[in-house]
Coordinates of C-alpha atoms in Angstrom, one line a residue:
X6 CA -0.2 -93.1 16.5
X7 CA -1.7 -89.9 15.2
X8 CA -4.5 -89.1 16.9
X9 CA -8.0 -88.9 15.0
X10 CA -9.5 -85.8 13.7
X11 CA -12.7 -86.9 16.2
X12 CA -10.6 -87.6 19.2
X13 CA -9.3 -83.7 18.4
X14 CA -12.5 -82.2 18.2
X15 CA -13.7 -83.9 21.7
X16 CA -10.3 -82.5 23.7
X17 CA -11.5 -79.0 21.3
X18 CA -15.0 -79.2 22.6
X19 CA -13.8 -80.2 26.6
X20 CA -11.4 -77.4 26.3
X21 CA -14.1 -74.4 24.9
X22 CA -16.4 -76.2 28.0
X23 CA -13.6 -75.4 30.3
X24 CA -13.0 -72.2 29.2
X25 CA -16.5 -71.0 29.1
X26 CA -17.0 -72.5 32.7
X27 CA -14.0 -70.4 33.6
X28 CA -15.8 -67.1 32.1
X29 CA -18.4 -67.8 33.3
X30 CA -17.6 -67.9 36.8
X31 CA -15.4 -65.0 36.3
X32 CA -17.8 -63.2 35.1
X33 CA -20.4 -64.1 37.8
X34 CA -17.3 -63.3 40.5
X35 CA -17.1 -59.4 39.1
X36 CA -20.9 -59.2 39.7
X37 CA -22.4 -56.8 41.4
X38 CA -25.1 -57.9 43.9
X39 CA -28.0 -55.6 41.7
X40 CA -26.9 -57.3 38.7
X41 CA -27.2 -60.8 40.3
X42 CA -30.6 -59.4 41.6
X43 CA -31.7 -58.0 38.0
X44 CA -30.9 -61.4 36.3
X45 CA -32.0 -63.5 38.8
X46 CA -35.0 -62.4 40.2
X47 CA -36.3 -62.4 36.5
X48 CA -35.7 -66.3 36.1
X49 CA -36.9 -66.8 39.7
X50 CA -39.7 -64.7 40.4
X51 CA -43.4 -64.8 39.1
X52 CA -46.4 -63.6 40.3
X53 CA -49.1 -65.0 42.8
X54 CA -50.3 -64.3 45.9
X55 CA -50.5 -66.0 49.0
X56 CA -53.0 -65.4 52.1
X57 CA -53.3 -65.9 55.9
X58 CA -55.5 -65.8 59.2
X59 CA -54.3 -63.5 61.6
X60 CA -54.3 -64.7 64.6
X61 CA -54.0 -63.8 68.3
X62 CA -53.0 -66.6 70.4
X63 CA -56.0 -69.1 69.6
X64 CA -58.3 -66.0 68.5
X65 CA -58.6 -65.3 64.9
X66 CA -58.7 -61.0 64.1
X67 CA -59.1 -60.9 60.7
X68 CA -57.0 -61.7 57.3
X69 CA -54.0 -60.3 55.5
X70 CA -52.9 -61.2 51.7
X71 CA -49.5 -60.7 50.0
X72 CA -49.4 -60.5 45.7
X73 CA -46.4 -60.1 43.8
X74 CA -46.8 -58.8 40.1
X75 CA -44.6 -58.9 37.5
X76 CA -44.2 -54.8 35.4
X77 CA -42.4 -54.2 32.5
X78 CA -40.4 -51.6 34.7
X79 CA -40.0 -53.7 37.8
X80 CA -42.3 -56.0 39.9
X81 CA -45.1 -54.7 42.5
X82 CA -45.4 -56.2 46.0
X83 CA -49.1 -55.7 47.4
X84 CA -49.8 -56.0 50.9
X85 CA -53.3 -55.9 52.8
X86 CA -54.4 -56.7 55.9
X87 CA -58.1 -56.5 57.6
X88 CA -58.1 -56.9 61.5
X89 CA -61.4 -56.3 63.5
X90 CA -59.9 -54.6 66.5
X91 CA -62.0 -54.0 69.9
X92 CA -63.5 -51.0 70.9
X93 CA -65.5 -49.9 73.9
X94 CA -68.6 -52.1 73.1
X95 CA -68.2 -53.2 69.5
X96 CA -65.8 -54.5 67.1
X97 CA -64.0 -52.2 64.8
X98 CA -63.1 -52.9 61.3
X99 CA -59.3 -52.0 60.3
X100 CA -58.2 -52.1 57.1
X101 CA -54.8 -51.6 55.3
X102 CA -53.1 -51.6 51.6
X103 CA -49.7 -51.3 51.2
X104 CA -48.2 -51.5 47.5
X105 CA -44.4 -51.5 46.9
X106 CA -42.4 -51.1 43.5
X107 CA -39.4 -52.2 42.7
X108 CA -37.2 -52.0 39.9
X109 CA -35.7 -54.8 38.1
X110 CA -32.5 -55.1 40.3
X111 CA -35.3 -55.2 43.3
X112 CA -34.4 -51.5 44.6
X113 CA -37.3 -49.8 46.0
X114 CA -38.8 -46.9 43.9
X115 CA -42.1 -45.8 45.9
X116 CA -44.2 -46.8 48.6
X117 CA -47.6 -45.9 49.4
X118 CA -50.0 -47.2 52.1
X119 CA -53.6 -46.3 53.1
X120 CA -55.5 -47.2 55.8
X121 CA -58.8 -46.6 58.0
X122 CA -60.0 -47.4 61.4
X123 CA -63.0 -45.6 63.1
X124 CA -63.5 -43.7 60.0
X125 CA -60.3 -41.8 60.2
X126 CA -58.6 -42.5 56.7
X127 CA -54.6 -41.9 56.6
X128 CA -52.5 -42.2 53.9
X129 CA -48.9 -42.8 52.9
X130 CA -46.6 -42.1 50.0
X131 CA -42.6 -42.3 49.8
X132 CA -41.7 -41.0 46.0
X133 CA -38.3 -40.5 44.8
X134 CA -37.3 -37.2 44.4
X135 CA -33.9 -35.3 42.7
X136 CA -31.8 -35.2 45.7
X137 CA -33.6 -38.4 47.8
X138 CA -37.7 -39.5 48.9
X139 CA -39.7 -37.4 50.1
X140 CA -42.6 -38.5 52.4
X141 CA -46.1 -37.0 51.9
X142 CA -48.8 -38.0 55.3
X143 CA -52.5 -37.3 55.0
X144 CA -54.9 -37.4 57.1
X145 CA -59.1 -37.6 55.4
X146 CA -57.3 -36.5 52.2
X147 CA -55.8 -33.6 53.7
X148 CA -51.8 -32.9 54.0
X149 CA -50.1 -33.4 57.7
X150 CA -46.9 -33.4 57.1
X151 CA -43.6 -33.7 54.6
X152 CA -40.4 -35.1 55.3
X153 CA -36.9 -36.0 53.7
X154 CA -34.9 -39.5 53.1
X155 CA -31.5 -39.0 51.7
X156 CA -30.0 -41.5 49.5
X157 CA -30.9 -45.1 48.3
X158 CA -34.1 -46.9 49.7
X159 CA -32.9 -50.9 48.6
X160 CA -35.6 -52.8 50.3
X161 CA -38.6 -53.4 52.6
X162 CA -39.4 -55.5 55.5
X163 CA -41.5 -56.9 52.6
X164 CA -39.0 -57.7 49.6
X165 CA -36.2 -59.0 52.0
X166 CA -36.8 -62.5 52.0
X167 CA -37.0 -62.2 47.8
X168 CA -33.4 -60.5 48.6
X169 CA -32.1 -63.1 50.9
X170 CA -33.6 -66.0 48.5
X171 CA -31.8 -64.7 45.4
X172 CA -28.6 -63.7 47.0
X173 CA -28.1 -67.1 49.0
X174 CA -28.6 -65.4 52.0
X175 CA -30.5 -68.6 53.1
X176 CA -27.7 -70.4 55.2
X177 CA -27.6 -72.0 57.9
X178 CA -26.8 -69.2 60.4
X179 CA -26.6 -66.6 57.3
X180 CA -27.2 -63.1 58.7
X181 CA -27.2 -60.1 56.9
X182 CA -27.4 -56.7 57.3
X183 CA -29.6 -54.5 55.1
X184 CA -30.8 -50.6 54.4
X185 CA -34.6 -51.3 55.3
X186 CA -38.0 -49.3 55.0
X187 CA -39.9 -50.4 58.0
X188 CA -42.5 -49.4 60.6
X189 CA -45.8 -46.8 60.1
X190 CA -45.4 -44.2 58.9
X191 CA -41.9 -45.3 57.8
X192 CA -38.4 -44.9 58.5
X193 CA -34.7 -46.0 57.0
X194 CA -32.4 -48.0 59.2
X195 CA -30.5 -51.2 59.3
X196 CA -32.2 -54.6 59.7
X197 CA -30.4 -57.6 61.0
X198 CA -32.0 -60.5 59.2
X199 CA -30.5 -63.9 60.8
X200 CA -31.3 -67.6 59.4
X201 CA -32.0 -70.2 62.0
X202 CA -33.4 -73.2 60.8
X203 CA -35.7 -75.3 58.9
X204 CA -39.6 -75.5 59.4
X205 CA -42.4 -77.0 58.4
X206 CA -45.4 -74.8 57.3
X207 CA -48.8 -76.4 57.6
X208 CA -51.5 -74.5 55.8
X209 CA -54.9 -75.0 54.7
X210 CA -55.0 -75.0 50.6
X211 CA -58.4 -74.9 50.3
X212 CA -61.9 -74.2 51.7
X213 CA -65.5 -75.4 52.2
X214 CA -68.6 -73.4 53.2
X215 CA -70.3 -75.0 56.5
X216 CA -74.0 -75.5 56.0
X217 CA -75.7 -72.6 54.2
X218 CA -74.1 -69.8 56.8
X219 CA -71.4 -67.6 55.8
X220 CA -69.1 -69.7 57.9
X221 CA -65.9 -71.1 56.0
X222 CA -63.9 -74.8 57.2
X223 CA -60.5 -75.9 56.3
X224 CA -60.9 -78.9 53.8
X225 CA -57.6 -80.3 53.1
X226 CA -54.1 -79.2 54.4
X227 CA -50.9 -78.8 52.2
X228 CA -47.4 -78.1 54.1
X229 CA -43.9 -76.0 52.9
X230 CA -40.8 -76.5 53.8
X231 CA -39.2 -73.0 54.7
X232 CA -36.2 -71.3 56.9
X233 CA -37.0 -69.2 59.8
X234 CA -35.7 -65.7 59.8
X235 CA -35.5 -63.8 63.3
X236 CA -35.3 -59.9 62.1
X237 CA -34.7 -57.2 64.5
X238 CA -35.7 -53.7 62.4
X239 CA -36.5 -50.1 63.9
X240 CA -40.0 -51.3 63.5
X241 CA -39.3 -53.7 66.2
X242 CA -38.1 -57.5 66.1
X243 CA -40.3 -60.0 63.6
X244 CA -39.7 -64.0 62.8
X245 CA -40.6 -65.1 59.5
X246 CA -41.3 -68.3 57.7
X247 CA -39.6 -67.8 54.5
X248 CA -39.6 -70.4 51.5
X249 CA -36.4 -70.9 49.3
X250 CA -37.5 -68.7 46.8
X251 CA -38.5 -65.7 48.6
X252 CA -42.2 -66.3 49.1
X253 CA -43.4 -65.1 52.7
X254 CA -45.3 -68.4 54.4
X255 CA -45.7 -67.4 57.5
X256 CA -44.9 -63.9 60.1
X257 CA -44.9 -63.4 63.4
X258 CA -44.8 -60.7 66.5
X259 CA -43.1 -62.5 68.7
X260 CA -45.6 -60.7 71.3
X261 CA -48.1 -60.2 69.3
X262 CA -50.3 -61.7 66.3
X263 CA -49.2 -64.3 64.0
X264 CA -49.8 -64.7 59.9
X265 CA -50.9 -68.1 59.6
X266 CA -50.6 -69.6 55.8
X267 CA -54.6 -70.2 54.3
X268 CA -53.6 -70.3 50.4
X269 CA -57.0 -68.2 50.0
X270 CA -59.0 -65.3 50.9
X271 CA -61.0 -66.6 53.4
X272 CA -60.2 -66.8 57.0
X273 CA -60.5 -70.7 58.1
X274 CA -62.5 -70.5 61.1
X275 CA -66.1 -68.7 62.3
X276 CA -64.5 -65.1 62.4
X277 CA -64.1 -62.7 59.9
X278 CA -66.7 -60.7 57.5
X279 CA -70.2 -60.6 58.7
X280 CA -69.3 -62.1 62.1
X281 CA -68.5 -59.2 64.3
X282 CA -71.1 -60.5 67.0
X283 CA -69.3 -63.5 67.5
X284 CA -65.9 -61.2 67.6
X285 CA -67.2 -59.4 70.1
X286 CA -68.0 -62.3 72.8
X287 CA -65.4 -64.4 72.2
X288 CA -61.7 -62.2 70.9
X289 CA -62.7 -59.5 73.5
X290 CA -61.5 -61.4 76.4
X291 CA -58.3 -63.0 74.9
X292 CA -57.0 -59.1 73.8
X293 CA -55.3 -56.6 76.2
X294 CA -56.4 -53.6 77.2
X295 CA -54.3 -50.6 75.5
X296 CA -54.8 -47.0 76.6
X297 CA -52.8 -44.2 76.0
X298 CA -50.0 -43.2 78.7
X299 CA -50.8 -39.5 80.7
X300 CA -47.9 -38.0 82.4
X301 CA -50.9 -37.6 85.6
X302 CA -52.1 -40.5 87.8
X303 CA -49.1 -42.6 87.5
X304 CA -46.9 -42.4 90.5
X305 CA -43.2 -41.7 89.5
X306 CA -40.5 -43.7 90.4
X307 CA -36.6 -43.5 90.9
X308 CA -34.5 -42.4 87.7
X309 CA -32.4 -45.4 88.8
X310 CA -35.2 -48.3 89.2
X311 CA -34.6 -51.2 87.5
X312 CA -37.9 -52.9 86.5
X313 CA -38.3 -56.9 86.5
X314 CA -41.6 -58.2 84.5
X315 CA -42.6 -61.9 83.9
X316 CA -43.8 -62.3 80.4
X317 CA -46.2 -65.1 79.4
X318 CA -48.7 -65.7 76.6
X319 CA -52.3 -64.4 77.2
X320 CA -53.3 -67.7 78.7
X321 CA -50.4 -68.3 80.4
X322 CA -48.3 -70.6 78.0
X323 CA -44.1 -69.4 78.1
X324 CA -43.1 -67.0 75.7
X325 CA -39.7 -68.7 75.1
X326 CA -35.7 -67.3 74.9
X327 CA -36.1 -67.1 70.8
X328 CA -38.2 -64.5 71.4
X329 CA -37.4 -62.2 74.1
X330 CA -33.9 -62.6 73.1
X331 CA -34.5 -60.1 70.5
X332 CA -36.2 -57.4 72.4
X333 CA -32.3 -58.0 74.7
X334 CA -30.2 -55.0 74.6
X335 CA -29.7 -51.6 75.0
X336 CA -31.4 -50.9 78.5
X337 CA -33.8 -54.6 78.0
X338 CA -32.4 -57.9 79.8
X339 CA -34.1 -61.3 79.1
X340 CA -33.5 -63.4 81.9
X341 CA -34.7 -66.8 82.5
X342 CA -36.9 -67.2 86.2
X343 CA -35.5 -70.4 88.2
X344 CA -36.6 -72.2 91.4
X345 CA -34.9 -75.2 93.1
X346 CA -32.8 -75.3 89.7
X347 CA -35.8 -75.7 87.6
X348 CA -37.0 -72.8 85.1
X349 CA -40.2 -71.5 85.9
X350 CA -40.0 -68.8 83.5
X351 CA -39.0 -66.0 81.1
X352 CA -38.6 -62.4 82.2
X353 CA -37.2 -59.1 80.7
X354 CA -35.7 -56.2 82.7
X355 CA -35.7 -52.8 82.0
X356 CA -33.5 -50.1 83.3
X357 CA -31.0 -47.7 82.5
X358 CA -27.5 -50.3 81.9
X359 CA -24.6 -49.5 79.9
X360 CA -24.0 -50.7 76.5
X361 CA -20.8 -51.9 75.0
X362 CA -22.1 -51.3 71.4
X363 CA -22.1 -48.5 69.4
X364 CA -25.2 -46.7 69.2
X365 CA -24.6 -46.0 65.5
X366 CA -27.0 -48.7 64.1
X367 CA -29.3 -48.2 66.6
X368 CA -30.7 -45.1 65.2
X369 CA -33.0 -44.4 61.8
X370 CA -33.8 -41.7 59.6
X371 CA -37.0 -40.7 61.0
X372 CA -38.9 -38.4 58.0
X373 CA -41.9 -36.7 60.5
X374 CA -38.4 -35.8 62.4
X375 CA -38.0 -32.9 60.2
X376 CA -35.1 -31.4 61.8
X377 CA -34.2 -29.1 58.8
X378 CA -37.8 -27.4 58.9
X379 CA -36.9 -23.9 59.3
X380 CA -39.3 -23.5 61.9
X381 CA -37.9 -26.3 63.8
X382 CA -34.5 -25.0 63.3
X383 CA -35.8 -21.6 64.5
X384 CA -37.6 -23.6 67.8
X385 CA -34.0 -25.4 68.5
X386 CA -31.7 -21.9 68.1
X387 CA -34.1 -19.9 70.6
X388 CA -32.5 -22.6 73.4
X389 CA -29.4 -22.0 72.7
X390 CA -26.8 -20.1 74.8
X391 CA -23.3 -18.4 75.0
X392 CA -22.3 -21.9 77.0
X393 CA -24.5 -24.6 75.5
X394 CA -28.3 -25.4 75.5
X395 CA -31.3 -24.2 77.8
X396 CA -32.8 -27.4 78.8
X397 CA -34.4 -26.0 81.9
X398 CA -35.8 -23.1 78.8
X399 CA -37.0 -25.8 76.8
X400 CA -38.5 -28.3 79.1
X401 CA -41.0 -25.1 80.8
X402 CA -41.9 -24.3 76.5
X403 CA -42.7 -27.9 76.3
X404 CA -45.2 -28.3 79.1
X405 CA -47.2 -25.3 77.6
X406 CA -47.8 -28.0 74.4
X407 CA -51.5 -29.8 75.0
X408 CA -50.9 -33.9 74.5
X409 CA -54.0 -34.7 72.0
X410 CA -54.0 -38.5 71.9
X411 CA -56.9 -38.5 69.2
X412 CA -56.0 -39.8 65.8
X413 CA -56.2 -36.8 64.0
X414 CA -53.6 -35.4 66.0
X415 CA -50.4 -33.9 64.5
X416 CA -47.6 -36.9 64.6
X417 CA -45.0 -35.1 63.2
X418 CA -42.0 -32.1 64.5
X419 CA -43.1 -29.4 62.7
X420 CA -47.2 -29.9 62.6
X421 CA -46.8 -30.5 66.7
X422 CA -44.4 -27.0 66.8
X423 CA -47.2 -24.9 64.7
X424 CA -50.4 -25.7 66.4
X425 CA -49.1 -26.4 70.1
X426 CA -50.6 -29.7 70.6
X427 CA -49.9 -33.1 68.9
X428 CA -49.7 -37.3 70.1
X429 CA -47.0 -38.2 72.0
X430 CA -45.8 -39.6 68.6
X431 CA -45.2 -35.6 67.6
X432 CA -43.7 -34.3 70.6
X433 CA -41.3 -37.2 70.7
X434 CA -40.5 -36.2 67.4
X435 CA -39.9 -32.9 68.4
X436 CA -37.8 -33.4 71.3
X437 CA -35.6 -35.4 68.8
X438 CA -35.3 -32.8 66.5
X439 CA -33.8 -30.6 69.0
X440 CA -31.7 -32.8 70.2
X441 CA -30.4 -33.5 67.1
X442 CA -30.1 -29.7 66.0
X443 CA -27.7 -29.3 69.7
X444 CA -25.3 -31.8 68.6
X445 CA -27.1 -34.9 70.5
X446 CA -27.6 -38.0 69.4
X447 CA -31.3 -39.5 70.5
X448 CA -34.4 -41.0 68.9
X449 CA -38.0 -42.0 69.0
X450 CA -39.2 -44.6 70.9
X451 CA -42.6 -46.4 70.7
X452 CA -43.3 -48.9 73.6
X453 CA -45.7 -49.9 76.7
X454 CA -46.3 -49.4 80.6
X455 CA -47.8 -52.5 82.2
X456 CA -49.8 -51.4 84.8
X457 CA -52.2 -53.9 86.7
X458 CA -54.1 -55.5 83.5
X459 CA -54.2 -52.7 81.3
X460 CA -51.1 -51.8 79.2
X461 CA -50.3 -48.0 78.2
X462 CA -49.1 -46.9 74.7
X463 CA -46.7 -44.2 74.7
X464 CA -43.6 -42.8 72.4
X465 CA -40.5 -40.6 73.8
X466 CA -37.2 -40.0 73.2
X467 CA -34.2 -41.8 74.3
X468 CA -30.9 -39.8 74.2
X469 CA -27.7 -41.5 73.8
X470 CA -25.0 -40.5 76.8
X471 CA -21.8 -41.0 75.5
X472 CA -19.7 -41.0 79.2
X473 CA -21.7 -43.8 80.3
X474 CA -22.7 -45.7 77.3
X475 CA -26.4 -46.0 77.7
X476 CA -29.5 -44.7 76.5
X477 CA -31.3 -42.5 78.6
X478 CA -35.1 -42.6 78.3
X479 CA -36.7 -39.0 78.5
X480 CA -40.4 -38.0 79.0
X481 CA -40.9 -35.3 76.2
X482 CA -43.4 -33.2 77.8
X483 CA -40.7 -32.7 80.6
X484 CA -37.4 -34.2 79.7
X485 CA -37.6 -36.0 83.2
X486 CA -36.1 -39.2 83.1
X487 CA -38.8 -42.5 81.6
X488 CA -40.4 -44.3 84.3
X489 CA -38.8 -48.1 84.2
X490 CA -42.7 -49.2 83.6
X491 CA -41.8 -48.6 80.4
X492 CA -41.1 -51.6 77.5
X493 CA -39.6 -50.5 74.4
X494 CA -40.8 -52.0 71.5
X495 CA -39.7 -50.1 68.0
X496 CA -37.6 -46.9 67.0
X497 CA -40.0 -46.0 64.7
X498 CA -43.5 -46.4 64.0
X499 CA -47.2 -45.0 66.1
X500 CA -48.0 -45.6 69.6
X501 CA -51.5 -45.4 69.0
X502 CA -53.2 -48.5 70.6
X503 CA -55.0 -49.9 67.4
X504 CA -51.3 -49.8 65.8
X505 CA -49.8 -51.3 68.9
X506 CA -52.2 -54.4 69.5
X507 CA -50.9 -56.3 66.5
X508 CA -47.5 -56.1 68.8
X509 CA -48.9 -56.9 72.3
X510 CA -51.7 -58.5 71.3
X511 CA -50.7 -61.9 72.7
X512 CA -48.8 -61.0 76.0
X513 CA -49.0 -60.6 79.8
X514 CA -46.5 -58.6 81.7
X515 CA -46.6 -59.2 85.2
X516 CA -44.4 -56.7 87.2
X517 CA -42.4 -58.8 89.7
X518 CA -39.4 -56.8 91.1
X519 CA -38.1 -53.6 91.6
X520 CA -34.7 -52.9 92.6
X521 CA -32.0 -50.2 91.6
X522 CA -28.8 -49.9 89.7
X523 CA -26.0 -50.5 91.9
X524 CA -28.6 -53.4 93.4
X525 CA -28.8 -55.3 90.2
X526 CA -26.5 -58.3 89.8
X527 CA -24.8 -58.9 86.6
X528 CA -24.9 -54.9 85.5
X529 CA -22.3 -54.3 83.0
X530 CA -20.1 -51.6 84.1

């Protein structure tokens, strides 16, 4: 039987389905990732905003807000965050806005932050440039300090999870590896961003005013279901709540202060705006102390000592493996505390251990660095010699620089080099520069001493030692070896306490062993 001219159109139209399926997958196959991005993030993406109480352990500190815009050239990404921080006898207000753009495909184009705290304004801005970025810092309006960033800038600590959501990068146990602008001020390096599991997101969706005060309630709850993303960045490790399309619902320190989802500008419980008084008596107590680290008054202790420290919440709850697991490596141990075969708790040791991995990801482009600075390069020649480098030269040029731990103080290489004083921050930078210039490979290190209840805020320079695999930690005033007191907690970013809390904010280290190198079970060799 011949077959009818309508059963040939329907094996016509099945075969131009197939063969545009076919195409079309072809076509999606050859891709490139920023063309995926460029198509898909403008069906997926639209704006809103979404807000959160930051908290500290049970204590609320203030509120931060994330908006995502839609620009004919791109999309803008709009972070701000208000914290009320403690100061001697009051409260102190701290504010900061961060805008990112972002071109269609979702590459970065320009970053600029601003903050203030104690009436000391600073200011940000990363622009693309001819040849790379270039990094402009002010301090109350006034230039500090320029730096370079070579090459492509794709994303930020902020647009990841839009990254991972529109390149199904939201697996079960996806992890990928991205170029990433993190930390303040900010550096380039590669982020590890690993998918978990599922959560559950409670939030408050809306809000009622108590009484006739200027206190504001929770009045219904709405939940979202999201993945959990563990990052480990230079600007130290993070654990997100991220929904399947991108949308940030929820951001942790996994030692310090946590985002918690409000869906609207008004922090959810008697804190915030035109409540400092009631800050003051009852966040005080639930925050740790945070000084800056002096060289003087602190005994020193064996290049060699390995240093054990049990870490709990504030008021004494366990921190958990998830999250000292990712401060683990590179001269950092978790280990879990046992007695009669039951755990007791969590503790990290810190020490000088070798590494079996390669440093190379492990290090950032650091703008304030500013290791091609011709004065800088000048500084790093007049230590060199006919057989190598004059340490011995440069450590007795470095103690004649004053440590100013003030906020105005120079932060950067080259501002630290041309007035002889600068933060910690700057003569780590320094040190690094030099290093660098003689062929070493090292970098900045931002972290804390636990000592009694207080905890010190300090930055130095680690420097990697190829022969036995390990990263040495170096005072930069002396280029004696870093007291094991020491935690690490970023390659990048200020040691200043107010930009420390929000990363300790919610911790106790309790110092509970000291032993040495060769003493130390497990070391690997």
């Amino acid at each position: 039987m011949r077959p009818s001219t309508r059963y040939i159109a329907a094996i016509g139209v099945l075969i131009a389905w197939g063969g545009s399926v076919v195409w079309l997958a072809t076509r999606s196959g050859n891709r490139t990732e920023s063309a995926l991005l460029r198509s898909e993030a403008s069906l997926r993406l639209s704006p809103g905003d979404s807000w959160f109480q930051v908290m500290a352990g049970d204590a609320p500190l203030g509120i931060a807000g994330v908006t995502l815009d839609t620009l004919r050239s791109g999309y803008r990404v709009r972070e701000t965050i208000t914290l009320d921080l403690p100061g001697n006898t009051t409260v102190n207000r701290a504010n900061r806005t961060t805008e990112f753009r972002m071109s269609p495909d979702l590459t970065l184009e320009r970053v600029e932050s601003q903050d203030g705290i104690l009436g000391f304004r600073r200011h940000l801005l990363l622009q693309a440039g001819t040849t790379g970025w270039t990094t402009i810092m002010s301090h109350n309006d006034q230039v500090v300090a320029r730096g370079e960033l070579m090459g492509e800038l794709p994303t930020s600590l902020s647009l990841a999870p839009y990254r991972l959501a529109l390149t199904g990068s939201l697996g079960d146990d996806a992890t990928r590896e991205l170029p990433t602008v993190s930390g303040w001020p900010v550096v380039v390096g590669e982020a590890t961003y690993r998918v978990t599991r599922d959560t559950m997101v409670v939030f408050a969706d809306s809000a009622t005013q108590v009484g006739t005060s200027s206190v504001w309630a929770a009045a219904r709850y709405d939940s979202a279901a999201a993945r959990t993303v563990l990052v480990r960045s230079a600007a130290g490790p993070l654990i997100m709540q991220v929904s399947l399309r991108g949308s940030l619902v929820g951001l942790e320190y996994p030692l310090g202060i946590r985002w918690v989802r409000t869906d609207f500008d008004l922090i959810v419980r008697a804190a915030g705006p035109g409540t400092m008084a009631t800050n003051l008596t009852s966040v005080i107590p639930d925050l740790p102390v945070i000084k800056p680290w002096t060289e003087s008054g602190h005994a020193a202790e064996p290049a060699d000592t390995v240093a054990t420290f049990l870490v709990t919440r504030r008021n004494g709850r366990r921190v958990g493996p998830e999250r000292l697991e990712l401060f683990a490596g590179e001269g950092i141990e978790y280990r879990r505390a046992n007695l009669d075969g039951a755990h007791v708790g969590d503790m990290l040791v810190v020490g000088p251990y070798r590494e079996r991995r390669s440093p190379a990801s492990s290090t950032v482009q650091d703008p304030l660095i500013q290791e091609s600075d011709p004065a800088v390069v000048a500084f790093a020649d007049s230590f060199r010699t006919g057989t190598g480098s004059d340490f011995v030269g440069l450590a007795a040029r470095l103690r004649r620089f004053r440590v100013d731990t003030a906020a105005a103080a120079p932060i950067d290489a080259a501002g630290t080099l041309a007035t002889g004083r600068g933060r910690p921050d700057g003569l780590a930078r320094l040190v690094v520069a030099v290093l660098h210039l003689h062929g070493w490979r090292a970098r900045y290190v931002i972290g804390v001493a636990p000592i009694a209840d207080t905890l010190f805020s300090h930055a130095w320079v680690e420097r990697w030692s190829p022969g036995d695999r390990q990263w040495i930690g170096i005072e930069p005033r002396t280029l004696e070896p870093m007291t094991a007191r020491m935690i690490r907690l970023a390659t990048a970013g200020s040691s200043h306490p107010a930009d420390i809390l929000p990363m300790v904010a919610d911790v106790r280290f309790t110092r509970t062993l000291t032993d040495t190198l060769s003493a130390r079970e497990g070391t690997p060799q």
